[in-house]
Structure formats: structure tokens, C-alpha cells
Coordinates of N, CA and C and ligand atoms in Angstrom, one line a residue:
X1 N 0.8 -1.2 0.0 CA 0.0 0.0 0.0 C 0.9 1.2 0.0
X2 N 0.4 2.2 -0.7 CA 1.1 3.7 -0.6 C 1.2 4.3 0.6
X3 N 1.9 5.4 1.3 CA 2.0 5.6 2.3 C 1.2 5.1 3.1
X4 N 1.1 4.2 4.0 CA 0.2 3.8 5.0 C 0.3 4.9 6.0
X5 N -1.2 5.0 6.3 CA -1.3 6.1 7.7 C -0.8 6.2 8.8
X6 N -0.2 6.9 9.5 CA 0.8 7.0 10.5 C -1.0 5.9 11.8
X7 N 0.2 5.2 12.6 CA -0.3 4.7 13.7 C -1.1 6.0 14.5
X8 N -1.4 7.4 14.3 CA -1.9 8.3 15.2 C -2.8 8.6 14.5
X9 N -3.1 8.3 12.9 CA -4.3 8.6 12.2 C -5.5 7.8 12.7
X10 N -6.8 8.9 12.7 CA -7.7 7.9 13.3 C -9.0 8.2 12.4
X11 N -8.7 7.4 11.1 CA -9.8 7.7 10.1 C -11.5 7.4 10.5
X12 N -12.2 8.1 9.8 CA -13.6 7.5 9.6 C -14.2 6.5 9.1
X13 N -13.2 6.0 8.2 CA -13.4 5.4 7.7 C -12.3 4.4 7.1
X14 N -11.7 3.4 7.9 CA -10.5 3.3 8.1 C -10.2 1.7 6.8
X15 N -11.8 0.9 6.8 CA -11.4 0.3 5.8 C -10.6 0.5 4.6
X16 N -11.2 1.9 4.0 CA -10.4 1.9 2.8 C -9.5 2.1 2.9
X17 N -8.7 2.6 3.5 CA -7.3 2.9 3.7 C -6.6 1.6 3.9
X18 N -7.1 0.4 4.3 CA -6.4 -0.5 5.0 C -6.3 -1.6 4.0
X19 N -6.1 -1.3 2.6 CA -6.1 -2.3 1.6 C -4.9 -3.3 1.9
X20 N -4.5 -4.2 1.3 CA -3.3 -5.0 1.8 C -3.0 -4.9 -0.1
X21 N -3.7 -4.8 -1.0 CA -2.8 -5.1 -2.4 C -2.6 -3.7 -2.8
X22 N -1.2 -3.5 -3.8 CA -0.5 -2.4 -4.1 C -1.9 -1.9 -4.7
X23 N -2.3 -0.3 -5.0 CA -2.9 0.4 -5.2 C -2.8 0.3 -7.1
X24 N -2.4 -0.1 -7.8 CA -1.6 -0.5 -9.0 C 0.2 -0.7 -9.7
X25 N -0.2 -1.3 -10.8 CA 1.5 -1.8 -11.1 C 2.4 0.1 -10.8
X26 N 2.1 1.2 -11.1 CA 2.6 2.1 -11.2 C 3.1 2.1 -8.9
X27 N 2.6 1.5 -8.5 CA 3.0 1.1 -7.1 C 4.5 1.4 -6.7
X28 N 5.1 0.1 -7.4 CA 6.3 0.0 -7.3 C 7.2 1.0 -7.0
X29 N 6.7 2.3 -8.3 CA 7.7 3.5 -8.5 C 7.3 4.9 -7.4
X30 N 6.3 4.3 -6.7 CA 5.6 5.6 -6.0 C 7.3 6.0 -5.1
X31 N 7.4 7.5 -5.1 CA 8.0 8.4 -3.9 C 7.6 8.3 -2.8
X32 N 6.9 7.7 -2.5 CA 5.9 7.8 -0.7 C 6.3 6.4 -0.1
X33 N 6.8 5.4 -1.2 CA 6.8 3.9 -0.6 C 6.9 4.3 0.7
X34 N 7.6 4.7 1.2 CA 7.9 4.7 2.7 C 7.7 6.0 3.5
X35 N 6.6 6.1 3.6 CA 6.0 7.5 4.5 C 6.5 7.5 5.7
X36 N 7.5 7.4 6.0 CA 8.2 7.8 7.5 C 8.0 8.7 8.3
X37 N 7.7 10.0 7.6 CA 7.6 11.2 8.1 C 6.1 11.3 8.3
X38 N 5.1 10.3 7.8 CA 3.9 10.7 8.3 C 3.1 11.6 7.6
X39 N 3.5 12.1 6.8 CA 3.1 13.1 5.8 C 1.7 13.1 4.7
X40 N 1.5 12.1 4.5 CA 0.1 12.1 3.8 C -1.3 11.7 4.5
X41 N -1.3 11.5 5.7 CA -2.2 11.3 6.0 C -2.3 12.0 7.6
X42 N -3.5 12.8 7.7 CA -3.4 13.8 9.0 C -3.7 12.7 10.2
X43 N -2.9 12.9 11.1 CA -3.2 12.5 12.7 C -4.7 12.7 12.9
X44 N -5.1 12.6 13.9 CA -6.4 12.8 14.6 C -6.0 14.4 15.4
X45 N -7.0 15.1 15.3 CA -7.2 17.0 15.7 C -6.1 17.4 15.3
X46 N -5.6 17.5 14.0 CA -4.6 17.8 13.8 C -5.0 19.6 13.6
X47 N -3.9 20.4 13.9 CA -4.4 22.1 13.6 C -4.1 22.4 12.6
X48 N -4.6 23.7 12.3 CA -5.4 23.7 10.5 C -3.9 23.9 10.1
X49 N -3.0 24.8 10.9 CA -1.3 25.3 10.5 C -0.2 24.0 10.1
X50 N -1.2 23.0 11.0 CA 0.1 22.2 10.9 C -0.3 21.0 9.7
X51 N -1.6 21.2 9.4 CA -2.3 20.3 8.1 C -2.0 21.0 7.0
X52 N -2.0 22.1 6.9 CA -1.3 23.0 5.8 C 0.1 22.6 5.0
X53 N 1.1 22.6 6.5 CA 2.3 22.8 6.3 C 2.7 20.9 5.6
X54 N 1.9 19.7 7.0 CA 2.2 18.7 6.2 C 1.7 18.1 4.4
X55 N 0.5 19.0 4.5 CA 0.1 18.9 2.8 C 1.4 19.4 1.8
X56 N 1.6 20.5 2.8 CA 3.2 21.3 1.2 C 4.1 20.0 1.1
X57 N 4.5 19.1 2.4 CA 5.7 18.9 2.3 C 5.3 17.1 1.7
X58 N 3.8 17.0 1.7 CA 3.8 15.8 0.8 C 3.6 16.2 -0.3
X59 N 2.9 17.2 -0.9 CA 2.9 17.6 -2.7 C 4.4 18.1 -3.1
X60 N 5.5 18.2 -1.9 CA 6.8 18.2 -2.8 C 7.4 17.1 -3.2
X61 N 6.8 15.9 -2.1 CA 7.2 14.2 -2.7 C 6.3 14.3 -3.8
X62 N 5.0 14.2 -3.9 CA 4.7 14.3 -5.1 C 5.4 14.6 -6.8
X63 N 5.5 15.6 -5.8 CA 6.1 16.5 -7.5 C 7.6 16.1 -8.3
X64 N 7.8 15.3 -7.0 CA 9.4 14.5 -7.9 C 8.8 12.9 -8.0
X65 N 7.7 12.9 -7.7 CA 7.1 11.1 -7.8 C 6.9 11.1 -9.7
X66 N 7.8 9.7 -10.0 CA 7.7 9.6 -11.4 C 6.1 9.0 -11.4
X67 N 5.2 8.4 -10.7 CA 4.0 7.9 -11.2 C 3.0 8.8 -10.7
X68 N 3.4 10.5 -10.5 CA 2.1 11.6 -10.0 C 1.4 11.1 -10.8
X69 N 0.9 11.2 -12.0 CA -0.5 11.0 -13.2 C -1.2 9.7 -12.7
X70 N -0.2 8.5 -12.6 CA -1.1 7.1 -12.2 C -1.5 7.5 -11.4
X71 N -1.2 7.9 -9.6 CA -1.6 8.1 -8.5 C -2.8 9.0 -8.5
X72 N -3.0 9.4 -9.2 CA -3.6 10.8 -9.0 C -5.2 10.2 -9.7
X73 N -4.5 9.6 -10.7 CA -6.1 9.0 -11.6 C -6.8 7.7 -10.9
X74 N -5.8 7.2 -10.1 CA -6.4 6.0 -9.4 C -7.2 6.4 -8.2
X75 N -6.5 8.0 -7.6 CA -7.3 8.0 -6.8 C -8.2 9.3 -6.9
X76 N -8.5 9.5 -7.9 CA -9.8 10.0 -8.4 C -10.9 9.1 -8.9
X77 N -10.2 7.9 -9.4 CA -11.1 6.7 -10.2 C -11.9 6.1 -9.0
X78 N -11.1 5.6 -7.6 CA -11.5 5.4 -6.4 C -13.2 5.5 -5.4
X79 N -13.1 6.5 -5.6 CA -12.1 7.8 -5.4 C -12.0 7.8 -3.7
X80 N -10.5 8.4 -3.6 CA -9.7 7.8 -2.3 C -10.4 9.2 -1.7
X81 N -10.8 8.8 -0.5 CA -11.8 9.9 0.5 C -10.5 10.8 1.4
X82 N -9.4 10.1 1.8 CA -8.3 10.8 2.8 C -7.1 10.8 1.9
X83 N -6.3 11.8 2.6 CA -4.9 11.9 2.6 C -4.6 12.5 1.1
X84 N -3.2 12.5 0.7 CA -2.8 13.4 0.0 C -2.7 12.4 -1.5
X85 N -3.2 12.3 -2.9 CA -3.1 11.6 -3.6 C -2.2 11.9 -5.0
X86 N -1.3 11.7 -5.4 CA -1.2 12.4 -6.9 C -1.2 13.7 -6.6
X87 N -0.3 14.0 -5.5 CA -0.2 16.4 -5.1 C -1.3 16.8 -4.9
X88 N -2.4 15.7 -4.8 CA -3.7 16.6 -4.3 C -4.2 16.2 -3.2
X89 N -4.9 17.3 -2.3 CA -5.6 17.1 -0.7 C -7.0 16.1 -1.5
X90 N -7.6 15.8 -0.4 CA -8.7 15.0 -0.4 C -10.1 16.6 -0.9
X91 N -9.5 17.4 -0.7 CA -10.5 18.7 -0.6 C -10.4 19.0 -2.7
X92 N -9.0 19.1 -2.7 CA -8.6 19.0 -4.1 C -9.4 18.4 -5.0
X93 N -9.3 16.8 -4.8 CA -9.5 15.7 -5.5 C -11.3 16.5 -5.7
X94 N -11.7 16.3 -4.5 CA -13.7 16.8 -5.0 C -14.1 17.7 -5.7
X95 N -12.8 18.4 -5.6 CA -13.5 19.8 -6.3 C -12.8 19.3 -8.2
X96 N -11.8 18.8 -8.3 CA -11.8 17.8 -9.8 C -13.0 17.5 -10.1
X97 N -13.5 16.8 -9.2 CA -14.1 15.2 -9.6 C -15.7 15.6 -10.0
X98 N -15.7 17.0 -9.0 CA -17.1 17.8 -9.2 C -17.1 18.5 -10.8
X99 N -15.6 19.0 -11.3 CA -15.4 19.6 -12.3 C -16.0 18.7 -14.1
X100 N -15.1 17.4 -13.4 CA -15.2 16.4 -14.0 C -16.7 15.4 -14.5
X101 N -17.1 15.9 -13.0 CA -19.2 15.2 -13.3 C -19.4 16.4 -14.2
X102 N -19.9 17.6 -14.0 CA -20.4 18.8 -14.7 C -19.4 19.1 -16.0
X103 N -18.5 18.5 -16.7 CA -18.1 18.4 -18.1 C -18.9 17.3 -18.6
X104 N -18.6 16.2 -18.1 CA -19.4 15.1 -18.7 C -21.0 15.3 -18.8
X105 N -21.5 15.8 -18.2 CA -22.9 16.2 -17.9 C -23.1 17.2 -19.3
X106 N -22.3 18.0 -19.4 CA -22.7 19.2 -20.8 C -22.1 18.0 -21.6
X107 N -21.2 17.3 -21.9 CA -21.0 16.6 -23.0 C -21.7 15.5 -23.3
X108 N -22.7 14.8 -22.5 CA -23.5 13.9 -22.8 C -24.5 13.6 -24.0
X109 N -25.0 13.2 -24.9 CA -26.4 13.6 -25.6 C -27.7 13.5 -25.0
X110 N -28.2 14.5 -24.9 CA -29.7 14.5 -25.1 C -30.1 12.8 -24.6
X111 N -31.0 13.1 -23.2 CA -31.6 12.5 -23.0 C -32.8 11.9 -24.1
X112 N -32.8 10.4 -24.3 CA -34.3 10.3 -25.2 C -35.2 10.5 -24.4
X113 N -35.1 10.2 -23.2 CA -37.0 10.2 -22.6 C -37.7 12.2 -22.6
X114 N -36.4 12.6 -22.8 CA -36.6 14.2 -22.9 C -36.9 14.7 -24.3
X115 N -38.5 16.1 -24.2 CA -38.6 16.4 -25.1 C -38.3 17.7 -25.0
X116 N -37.7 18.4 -26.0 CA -37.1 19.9 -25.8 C -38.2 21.0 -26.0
Ligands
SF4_1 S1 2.1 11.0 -6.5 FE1 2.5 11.4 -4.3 S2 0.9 10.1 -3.3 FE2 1.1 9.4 -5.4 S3 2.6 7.7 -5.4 FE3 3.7 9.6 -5.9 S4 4.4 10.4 -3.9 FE4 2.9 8.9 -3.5

């Protein structure tokens, strides 16, 4: 698994995080294999300054991660609810993903059961 959550994270929802198989083949090459520093995933009450500061200092592993694009699309595809994905916050990722429903939505055809 990609950065596993520091032992102080205390998710909502802790199943998904707790997958045991690599996240995909692009796995291998992730920058985070080894989250030592704890960085992608917030502790429990963590303060807004210091959630800030650990989000910078994981989208700089990001940004030298050769598989940001796989990471980022898997966990959008997911879509992964916590922690930092592909350089993006979880806050990030919804506001895509929101972008992403409302393009598809104007690009769809014409409902048939709808008459104009
Ligand atoms: S893009 Fe970031 S979260 Fe994704 S594998 Fe790379 S370092 Fe980890």
C-alpha cells in the first residue's frame, strides 16, 4: 500500500485505507513507498497550520514522484476519501471530480425520454 497512515491517524473510515494489495503496477515506482515522516495522512485533531504545512511537504514528494498522473487518476477513479493523492488534498481531489461530473454532464447527448 502507498503511504500507510501514520499509527496516530484515526480515520472515519478506516477500511479503505487498510487495503493490503498495491494500489496498481505504477505502485512500485511511488515516492511515498515509505512515508516515515507521516506526511500524507493527518493525525487525529490535527491544527489547520500544521495540516497545511504537512500537505506542502507531501505535494513536494509528489512533484518528484515519477508515477504523480497514475496516482492521482487511481485516486480519483476510487475515489480515495483521505490523505494526499497524486499532489492533491482529499478537498482537491472533489473539487476535480465535481469539475469532472459537470463536463461530462454538458457533454452527454440528449436524453431520449426528454422532449425539448
Ligand atoms: S504522486 Fe504522491 S501520493 Fe502518489 S505515489 Fe507519488 S508520492 Fe505517493
Amino acid at each position: 500500500m502507498l503511504h500507510p497512515p501514520p499509527e496516530s491517524w484515526s480515520p472515519a473510515a478506516p477500511a479503505q485505507h487498510a487495503r493490503k494489495e498495491p494500489a496498481g503496477p505504477w505502485h512500485s515506482e511511488a515516492a511515498c513507498r515509505r512515508d516515515e515522516a507521516g506526511l500524507f495522512f493527518a493525525p487525529s485533531r490535527e491544527p489547520t497550520a500544521h495540516r497545511l504545512s504537512r500537505e506542502q511537504a507531501a505535494k513536494a514528494v509528489c512533484a518528484r514522484c515519477p508515477v504523480l498522473l497514475e496516482c492521482r487518476e487511481h485516486a480519483l477513479d476510487q475515489p480515495e476519501p483521505y490523505g494526499v493523492w497524486g499532489g492533491l488534498t482529499a478537498a482537491e481531489r472533489r473539487v476535480m471530480l465535481g469539475r469532472r461530473r459537470r463536463r461530462d454532464a454538458a457533454e452527454a447527448p440528449p436524453s431520449m425520454g426528454r422532449i425539448a
